Coordinates of C-alpha atoms and ligand atoms in Angstrom, one line a residue:
M1 CA 0.1 -0.1 0.0
K2 CA 2.9 2.3 0.7
L3 CA 3.7 2.3 -3.0
L4 CA 0.6 3.7 -3.9
P5 CA 0.6 7.6 -4.2
R6 CA -1.5 9.2 -1.3
T7 CA -3.0 12.3 -3.0
I8 CA -6.0 12.2 -5.3
R9 CA -3.8 14.3 -7.7
A10 CA -1.0 11.8 -7.7
R11 CA -3.3 8.9 -8.1
M12 CA -5.1 10.4 -11.1
I13 CA -2.0 11.2 -12.8
A14 CA -0.4 7.9 -12.1
G15 CA -3.7 6.1 -13.3
L16 CA -3.6 8.2 -16.5
L17 CA -0.2 7.3 -17.3
V18 CA -0.4 3.6 -16.6
L19 CA -3.5 3.5 -18.8
L20 CA -1.7 5.4 -21.6
A21 CA 1.3 3.2 -21.4
L22 CA -0.8 0.0 -21.4
S23 CA -2.7 1.3 -24.5
C24 CA 0.6 2.2 -26.2
A25 CA 2.1 -1.2 -25.3
V26 CA -1.0 -2.9 -26.9
L27 CA -0.8 -0.6 -29.9
G28 CA 2.8 -1.1 -30.4
V29 CA 2.6 -5.0 -30.3
A30 CA -0.4 -5.0 -32.6
T31 CA 1.1 -2.9 -35.3
S32 CA 4.4 -4.7 -35.3
L33 CA 2.7 -8.0 -35.5
A34 CA 0.4 -6.8 -38.3
M35 CA 3.5 -5.4 -40.1
D36 CA 5.4 -8.7 -39.7
R37 CA 2.5 -10.8 -41.0
F38 CA 2.0 -8.5 -44.0
L39 CA 5.6 -8.5 -45.1
L40 CA 5.9 -12.3 -44.6
G41 CA 3.0 -12.7 -46.7
R42 CA 4.7 -10.8 -49.4
I43 CA 7.8 -12.8 -49.2
D44 CA 5.8 -16.0 -49.3
Q45 CA 4.2 -14.7 -52.6
Q46 CA 7.5 -13.9 -54.0
L47 CA 8.7 -17.4 -53.1
A48 CA 5.8 -19.0 -54.9
G49 CA 6.4 -16.8 -57.9
Y50 CA 10.2 -18.1 -58.1
G51 CA 9.3 -21.7 -58.2
A52 CA 12.3 -23.9 -57.8
E53 CA 14.2 -22.6 -60.8
F54 CA 17.4 -21.7 -58.9
A55 CA 17.6 -24.8 -56.7
A56 CA 17.0 -26.9 -60.0
S57 CA 19.8 -25.0 -61.6
L58 CA 22.4 -25.7 -58.9
E59 CA 22.8 -29.3 -60.5
H60 CA 23.7 -27.9 -63.8
G61 CA 25.8 -24.7 -63.1
E62 CA 25.5 -21.1 -62.4
D63 CA 22.3 -20.0 -63.9
T64 CA 21.3 -17.3 -61.5
R65 CA 19.8 -15.0 -64.1
G66 CA 16.5 -13.4 -62.8
Q67 CA 17.3 -14.3 -59.0
A68 CA 17.1 -11.7 -56.5
R69 CA 20.2 -11.1 -54.4
N70 CA 20.5 -13.4 -51.3
T71 CA 18.2 -16.1 -52.8
F72 CA 19.0 -19.3 -51.2
G73 CA 18.8 -22.7 -52.9
A74 CA 19.4 -26.1 -51.9
R75 CA 19.0 -29.7 -53.2
L76 CA 18.1 -32.7 -51.1
V77 CA 18.8 -36.2 -52.3
A78 CA 17.5 -39.0 -50.4
G79 CA 16.8 -36.7 -47.3
R80 CA 20.3 -35.3 -47.4
V81 CA 21.6 -31.8 -48.5
T82 CA 23.9 -32.3 -51.4
Q83 CA 24.1 -28.6 -52.6
A84 CA 23.4 -25.3 -51.1
A85 CA 24.1 -21.8 -52.5
V86 CA 23.1 -18.2 -52.3
V87 CA 22.9 -15.6 -54.9
S88 CA 25.4 -12.9 -54.4
R89 CA 26.3 -10.4 -57.0
E90 CA 24.9 -12.2 -59.9
A91 CA 26.8 -15.2 -59.0
A92 CA 25.7 -18.2 -56.9
L93 CA 28.2 -18.9 -54.0
P94 CA 28.2 -22.2 -52.4
V95 CA 27.3 -22.1 -48.7
Q96 CA 28.8 -24.2 -46.0
L97 CA 25.8 -25.5 -43.9
S98 CA 26.2 -26.7 -40.4
S99 CA 24.7 -30.1 -39.6
Q100 CA 22.0 -28.5 -37.6
D101 CA 21.0 -26.3 -40.7
K102 CA 21.0 -29.5 -42.8
Q103 CA 18.8 -31.2 -40.3
A104 CA 16.4 -28.3 -40.3
L105 CA 16.4 -28.2 -44.1
A106 CA 15.8 -32.0 -44.4
A107 CA 12.9 -31.9 -41.8
L108 CA 10.9 -29.4 -44.1
P109 CA 7.6 -30.8 -45.4
V110 CA 7.9 -31.3 -49.1
G111 CA 5.3 -29.5 -51.2
G112 CA 4.0 -27.8 -47.9
P113 CA 3.8 -24.0 -47.0
P114 CA 6.8 -21.9 -46.5
E115 CA 8.5 -21.9 -43.3
T116 CA 11.1 -19.8 -41.3
V117 CA 14.4 -21.4 -40.5
D118 CA 17.3 -19.9 -38.8
L119 CA 20.3 -20.8 -40.9
S120 CA 23.4 -20.3 -38.7
A121 CA 25.6 -19.7 -41.7
L122 CA 23.3 -17.0 -43.1
D123 CA 20.3 -15.0 -41.8
D124 CA 16.8 -16.1 -40.9
Y125 CA 15.2 -17.5 -44.1
R126 CA 11.9 -18.2 -45.4
V127 CA 12.1 -21.5 -47.1
R128 CA 9.9 -23.7 -49.2
A129 CA 10.6 -27.2 -50.3
V130 CA 9.1 -28.7 -53.5
P131 CA 9.6 -32.1 -55.1
G132 CA 12.1 -32.1 -57.9
R133 CA 12.0 -34.1 -61.2
D134 CA 14.2 -36.9 -60.3
G135 CA 13.1 -37.7 -57.0
D136 CA 15.1 -35.0 -55.2
V137 CA 13.7 -32.2 -53.1
L138 CA 14.4 -28.5 -54.2
I139 CA 14.5 -25.9 -51.5
T140 CA 14.2 -22.1 -52.3
G141 CA 14.6 -19.5 -49.6
L142 CA 14.3 -15.7 -49.2
S143 CA 16.1 -13.8 -46.6
L144 CA 14.2 -12.4 -43.8
H145 CA 16.8 -9.8 -43.1
G146 CA 14.7 -6.9 -44.8
V147 CA 11.5 -7.8 -43.0
E148 CA 13.2 -8.0 -39.6
E149 CA 14.9 -4.6 -40.1
A150 CA 11.6 -2.9 -41.2
V151 CA 9.8 -4.3 -38.1
A152 CA 12.7 -3.1 -35.9
R153 CA 12.6 0.2 -37.3
L154 CA 8.9 0.4 -36.8
Q155 CA 9.3 -0.5 -33.2
L156 CA 11.9 1.9 -32.6
L157 CA 9.6 4.7 -34.0
E158 CA 6.8 3.7 -32.1
L159 CA 8.9 3.5 -28.8
S160 CA 10.2 7.0 -29.2
M161 CA 6.7 8.4 -30.3
F162 CA 5.1 6.7 -27.2
T163 CA 7.7 8.0 -24.8
G164 CA 7.1 11.4 -26.2
T165 CA 3.4 11.0 -25.8
L166 CA 3.8 9.8 -22.4
A167 CA 5.8 12.8 -21.3
V168 CA 3.6 15.2 -22.8
A169 CA 0.5 13.5 -21.4
G170 CA 2.2 13.4 -17.8
V171 CA 2.8 17.2 -17.8
A172 CA -0.4 18.1 -19.4
G173 CA -2.3 15.7 -17.1
A174 CA -0.6 17.1 -13.9
V175 CA -1.6 20.6 -14.9
W176 CA -5.2 19.5 -15.9
V177 CA -5.7 17.5 -12.7
R178 CA -4.4 20.4 -10.6
L179 CA -6.8 22.8 -12.3
S180 CA -9.7 20.4 -11.9
L181 CA -9.0 19.8 -8.3
R182 CA -8.5 23.6 -7.4
P183 CA -12.0 23.9 -5.9
L184 CA -11.3 21.1 -3.7
Q185 CA -8.2 22.9 -2.5
R186 CA -10.3 26.0 -1.8
I187 CA -12.7 24.0 0.3
A188 CA -9.7 22.5 2.3
T189 CA -8.4 26.0 2.9
T190 CA -11.8 27.4 4.1
A191 CA -12.1 24.4 6.3
R192 CA -8.7 25.1 7.8
K193 CA -9.3 28.7 8.4
V194 CA -12.6 28.0 10.1
S195 CA -11.0 25.3 12.2
E196 CA -8.4 27.6 13.4
L197 CA -11.0 30.2 14.7
P198 CA -11.6 30.1 18.5
L199 CA -15.2 28.6 18.7
A200 CA -15.2 27.5 22.3
S201 CA -16.8 30.6 23.9
G202 CA -17.8 34.1 23.2
E203 CA -19.3 35.8 20.1
V204 CA -18.2 34.1 16.9
T205 CA -18.6 35.1 13.4
L206 CA -17.8 32.5 10.8
G207 CA -17.1 34.9 7.8
E208 CA -15.3 32.3 5.8
R209 CA -17.3 30.7 2.8
V210 CA -16.2 28.4 0.0
P211 CA -16.4 30.5 -3.3
D212 CA -17.2 27.3 -5.5
T213 CA -20.8 26.5 -5.2
D214 CA -21.9 25.5 -8.9
P215 CA -24.3 22.8 -8.3
R216 CA -23.5 21.3 -11.6
T217 CA -20.1 20.1 -10.3
E218 CA -19.2 17.6 -7.6
T219 CA -16.9 20.1 -5.8
G220 CA -19.6 22.7 -6.2
L221 CA -22.1 20.5 -4.3
V222 CA -19.6 19.7 -1.6
G223 CA -18.8 23.5 -1.3
A224 CA -22.5 24.5 -1.2
A225 CA -23.1 21.8 1.5
F226 CA -20.0 22.9 3.5
N227 CA -21.2 26.6 3.3
R228 CA -24.8 25.4 4.5
M229 CA -23.1 23.6 7.5
L230 CA -21.2 26.7 8.3
G231 CA -24.3 28.6 8.3
H232 CA -26.0 26.1 10.7
V233 CA -22.9 26.1 13.0
E234 CA -22.8 29.9 12.9
S235 CA -26.5 30.2 13.9
A236 CA -26.1 27.6 16.6
L237 CA -23.0 29.5 17.9
A238 CA -24.9 32.8 18.0
R239 CA -27.8 31.0 19.8
R240 CA -25.4 29.7 22.3
H241 CA -23.9 33.0 22.8
A242 CA -27.3 34.6 23.4
V243 CA -28.2 31.9 26.0
E244 CA -24.7 32.4 27.7
Q245 CA -25.4 36.1 27.8
R246 CA -28.9 35.6 29.2
L247 CA -27.7 33.3 31.8
R248 CA -24.9 35.6 32.8
S249 CA -27.2 38.5 33.3
F250 CA -29.6 36.5 35.2
A251 CA -26.9 35.3 37.5
A252 CA -25.6 38.9 37.8
D253 CA -29.2 40.3 38.4
A254 CA -29.9 37.5 41.0
S255 CA -26.7 38.0 42.9
H256 CA -27.2 41.7 42.9
E257 CA -30.7 41.6 44.0
L258 CA -29.8 39.2 46.8
R259 CA -27.4 41.4 48.3
T260 CA -29.7 44.0 49.6
P261 CA -32.1 41.8 51.5
L262 CA -28.9 39.9 52.9
A263 CA -27.5 43.0 54.2
S264 CA -30.8 43.9 55.7
I265 CA -31.0 40.4 57.4
R266 CA -27.5 40.8 58.8
G267 CA -28.1 44.3 60.1
H268 CA -31.3 43.2 61.8
A269 CA -29.7 40.1 63.4
E270 CA -26.8 42.3 64.7
L271 CA -29.3 44.9 66.0
A272 CA -31.3 42.1 67.8
L273 CA -28.1 40.6 69.3
R274 CA -27.1 44.1 70.6
D275 CA -30.4 44.2 72.6
R276 CA -29.7 44.3 76.3
G277 CA -33.2 43.1 77.3
P278 CA -33.8 39.6 78.6
M279 CA -33.3 37.0 75.9
S280 CA -33.2 33.2 76.2
D281 CA -30.0 31.2 75.3
D282 CA -32.0 29.6 72.4
V283 CA -33.0 32.8 70.9
R284 CA -29.4 34.2 71.2
H285 CA -28.0 31.0 69.5
A286 CA -30.4 31.3 66.7
L287 CA -29.7 35.0 66.1
N288 CA -25.9 34.2 66.2
R289 CA -26.6 31.5 63.5
I290 CA -28.6 33.9 61.4
D291 CA -25.8 36.5 61.6
A292 CA -23.1 33.9 60.8
E293 CA -24.9 32.1 57.8
S294 CA -26.1 35.5 56.4
G295 CA -22.5 36.5 56.4
R296 CA -21.4 33.4 54.5
M297 CA -24.3 33.9 52.1
S298 CA -23.1 37.4 51.4
E299 CA -19.7 36.1 50.7
L300 CA -21.1 33.6 48.4
V301 CA -23.2 36.0 46.5
D302 CA -20.1 38.5 46.3
E303 CA -18.0 35.6 44.8
L304 CA -20.8 34.8 42.3
L305 CA -21.1 38.3 41.3
L306 CA -17.3 38.6 40.9
L307 CA -17.1 35.4 38.6
V308 CA -20.0 36.8 36.5
R309 CA -18.3 40.1 36.0
L310 CA -15.1 38.2 35.2
D311 CA -17.0 36.2 32.7
E312 CA -18.4 39.3 30.9
G313 CA -14.9 40.5 30.5
R314 CA -15.4 43.6 32.6
P315 CA -12.0 45.4 32.6
L316 CA -9.9 45.1 35.6
A317 CA -7.8 47.9 37.3
R318 CA -4.3 48.2 35.9
E319 CA -2.0 49.4 38.6
E320 CA 1.3 48.5 39.7
V321 CA 1.1 45.8 42.3
D322 CA 3.8 44.9 44.8
L323 CA 3.6 41.1 45.0
T324 CA 6.1 40.9 47.8
R325 CA 3.9 43.2 50.0
L326 CA 0.8 41.4 49.0
A327 CA 2.4 38.1 50.0
I328 CA 3.2 39.4 53.3
E329 CA -0.1 41.0 54.1
A330 CA -2.1 37.9 52.9
T331 CA 0.1 35.5 55.0
G332 CA -0.4 37.7 58.1
D333 CA -4.2 37.5 57.5
A334 CA -3.9 33.7 57.2
R335 CA -1.7 33.4 60.2
A336 CA -4.3 35.2 62.3
A337 CA -7.1 32.9 60.8
S338 CA -5.2 29.8 61.3
P339 CA -2.7 30.1 64.2
G340 CA -2.4 26.4 64.3
H341 CA -0.4 26.4 61.1
L342 CA 3.2 27.1 60.3
W343 CA 3.3 30.0 57.8
R344 CA 6.5 30.6 56.0
L345 CA 7.5 33.3 53.5
A346 CA 10.2 32.9 50.8
L347 CA 10.7 36.3 49.1
P348 CA 13.5 37.8 47.0
E349 CA 15.3 40.8 48.4
D350 CA 14.1 43.3 45.9
P351 CA 10.3 43.9 45.7
V352 CA 8.6 42.1 42.7
T353 CA 5.9 44.2 41.0
V354 CA 3.5 43.4 38.3
T355 CA 0.7 45.5 36.5
G356 CA -2.7 44.4 37.7
D357 CA -5.8 44.7 39.9
P358 CA -4.5 44.8 43.5
L359 CA -7.9 43.8 45.2
R360 CA -8.3 40.9 42.8
L361 CA -4.7 39.7 43.2
H362 CA -5.2 39.9 47.0
Q363 CA -8.1 37.9 46.8
V364 CA -6.3 35.1 44.7
L365 CA -3.6 34.9 47.3
A366 CA -6.2 35.0 50.2
N367 CA -8.3 32.1 48.5
L368 CA -5.2 29.9 48.0
L369 CA -4.0 30.5 51.7
S370 CA -7.3 30.1 53.3
N371 CA -7.5 26.7 51.5
A372 CA -4.2 25.8 52.8
G373 CA -5.5 26.9 56.1
V374 CA -8.9 25.3 56.1
H375 CA -8.2 22.0 53.9
T376 CA -5.2 20.9 55.9
P377 CA -4.9 19.7 59.7
D378 CA -3.2 22.0 62.3
G379 CA 0.5 21.7 62.3
T380 CA 0.7 21.9 58.5
T381 CA 3.5 24.1 57.1
V382 CA 2.4 26.5 54.4
T383 CA 5.1 28.2 52.2
V384 CA 4.4 31.3 50.1
A385 CA 7.2 32.0 47.6
V386 CA 7.5 34.9 45.1
R387 CA 10.1 34.5 42.2
R388 CA 10.9 36.5 39.2
L389 CA 11.2 34.3 36.2
P390 CA 12.2 35.1 32.7
A391 CA 8.7 34.8 31.4
G392 CA 7.0 36.7 34.2
V393 CA 6.5 36.3 37.9
E394 CA 5.7 33.2 39.9
V395 CA 3.9 33.0 43.1
S396 CA 3.6 29.6 44.7
V397 CA 1.6 28.5 47.8
S398 CA 2.8 25.1 48.9
D399 CA 1.8 22.9 52.0
D400 CA 2.7 19.5 53.4
G401 CA -0.9 18.6 54.1
P402 CA -2.7 15.5 52.8
G403 CA -3.2 16.7 49.3
I404 CA -6.0 16.7 46.7
P405 CA -6.8 13.2 45.1
P406 CA -5.1 12.7 41.8
G407 CA -7.6 13.0 38.9
L408 CA -9.2 16.1 40.4
S409 CA -6.2 18.4 39.4
E410 CA -8.4 20.0 36.6
E411 CA -11.9 19.6 38.0
I412 CA -10.9 21.5 41.1
F413 CA -10.8 24.7 39.3
E414 CA -14.4 24.4 38.4
R415 CA -17.3 26.1 40.1
F416 CA -18.7 24.5 43.1
A417 CA -16.0 21.8 42.9
R418 CA -14.8 20.4 46.2
A419 CA -12.5 17.4 46.4
D420 CA -14.6 16.0 49.3
P421 CA -18.3 16.7 48.4
G422 CA -19.6 14.8 51.5
R423 CA -17.8 17.2 53.9
S424 CA -19.8 19.5 55.8
R425 CA -20.1 23.1 54.5
A426 CA -18.8 24.5 57.7
T427 CA -15.1 24.0 56.5
G428 CA -14.2 26.2 53.5
G429 CA -16.7 27.7 51.1
A430 CA -19.0 26.5 48.6
G431 CA -16.1 25.6 46.0
L432 CA -15.9 28.8 44.3
G433 CA -12.4 29.9 45.7
L434 CA -10.4 28.2 43.0
A435 CA -12.7 29.2 40.2
I436 CA -12.1 32.8 41.1
V437 CA -8.4 32.2 41.2
R438 CA -8.4 30.7 37.8
A439 CA -10.8 33.5 36.3
V440 CA -8.8 36.3 37.8
M441 CA -5.5 34.8 36.6
A442 CA -6.9 34.6 33.1
A443 CA -8.2 38.1 33.2
H444 CA -4.6 39.2 34.0
G445 CA -3.2 37.1 31.1
G446 CA -1.7 34.7 33.5
S447 CA -2.3 31.1 34.6
V448 CA -2.6 28.9 37.5
N449 CA -1.7 25.4 37.9
M450 CA -1.7 22.8 40.8
R451 CA 0.4 19.7 41.6
S452 CA -0.4 17.5 44.6
R453 CA 0.5 14.3 46.3
P454 CA 0.1 13.3 49.8
G455 CA 2.5 15.5 51.8
R456 CA 2.9 18.1 49.2
T457 CA 0.5 20.3 47.3
E458 CA 1.6 23.2 45.3
F459 CA -0.4 26.0 43.6
R460 CA 1.6 28.0 41.1
L461 CA 0.5 31.3 39.8
L462 CA 2.2 32.7 36.7
L463 CA 1.8 36.5 35.9
P464 CA 3.2 38.2 32.9
G465 CA 5.5 41.1 33.4
Ligands
ADP501 N1 -4.2 23.1 50.0 C1 -5.2 22.2 49.8 N2 -5.1 21.0 50.4 C2 -6.1 20.0 50.2 N3 -7.3 20.2 49.4 C3 -7.3 21.4 48.8 C4 -6.4 22.6 49.0 N4 -6.8 23.5 48.4 C5 -8.1 23.1 47.9 N5 -8.3 21.9 48.2 C6 -9.7 21.3 47.7 O1 -10.1 22.0 46.6 C7 -11.6 22.2 46.7 C8 -11.9 23.5 46.2 O2 -11.4 24.6 46.7 P1 -12.1 25.8 46.6 O3 -12.4 26.2 45.1 O4 -11.3 26.9 47.3 O5 -13.5 25.5 47.3 P2 -13.7 25.6 49.0 O6 -12.5 26.1 49.6 O7 -14.9 26.6 48.9 O8 -14.2 24.2 49.3 C9 -11.7 22.3 48.3 O9 -13.0 21.9 48.6 C10 -10.7 21.2 48.8 O10 -11.2 20.0 48.8
MG502 MG1 -11.5 27.9 49.2

């Protein structure tokens, strides 16, 4: 299979050339066979016309008048060749025949049709044996040299003509096939351009269309079908975009609308808790729960709103942010929140700055640090390191806690994804922390990745600049 050419173009040209070569070969064989038979027929006629005069004359002397050059004559007596001669320049020259030649001549059917024999002393000869007058056999032959030469010439001529035809047909065929397949090439080009478009999300316009759509041609049919398919894809993508947009504005509106009543619940709970009047322990406990849970809910709503805004691609603040100071502050907050952990900082001597949104970047670090505090047991060491790399700045948060199960390393960044869904909601949040980290990093043109095994979990942030 490897020998077969791959492209349609190569296959078509190869097929064309093979067919042409086959027809040339058939034509060549047929014409040279026909030519050979025609010339042999003429020689046989000549032989019949000559009769056996020359062979008969061998007995008496050199009567070669009227004989064509190279005419061969021989006489057989009692099945043995007694004389043999060939006409050369008006004279008959005796020929020394080999024993094989003699056998071949002796085996000729007397009075039968002419036959071809290969006389080793001379050329190929067309010979005919006729019975003589006194019981001998007279053989007359005509040289086939001329016939063979004519056929060889014809074959040579045909060979050169066929070679030339094949060469011209190869070149012209290649050009022709290339021209015919051009519409296919254009479809492939359009398909490639479309495949390179980012179709995964957002608003997409598929401007590309195949130019050849003539329904009378095969490629035109393919092109038209392809264009129709592009149209369908385009409208499906537009519909998806509209749905996304609606969903997003719904989430934004819902979170926004929830904020005010939540704030009001919290305010009232606080107010009630501040009341100095008599209050049973149960009521106080219930009010405390309302206060705490509404606080958590507000955080959740704020996180949702932030994610929606990042999805919408709202521009972030672009300021110079000192990452070293950010790391020190965030670690200080984490230390205060989880005093049972060991918090370490690995910072370079000089401050490292990037351009970005300080509030959002602070939130990213706070999320990673609170995870390291909340999802690992007391006594865990957490290290925050800032490094300048050739490609940008790297901030890493690593801990020696139990780690995240393998297989969840990508999933963990999804919304509401938690490594242990059965765990009570009291520890950690709703599973939006890492989704926010990823969205904020993407909005900064950076990235986040995670590597974890039991005993070492590391989140690495990469920021350009
Ligand atoms: N340092 C860590 N060690 C172990 N598990 C972690 C760590 N950081 C994150 N996780 C896991 O990743 C999940 C998702 O984190 P996150 O998106 O911040 O959600 P949340 O903290 O609200 O649960 C967490 O629920 C936790 O199971
Ligand atoms: Mg978290």
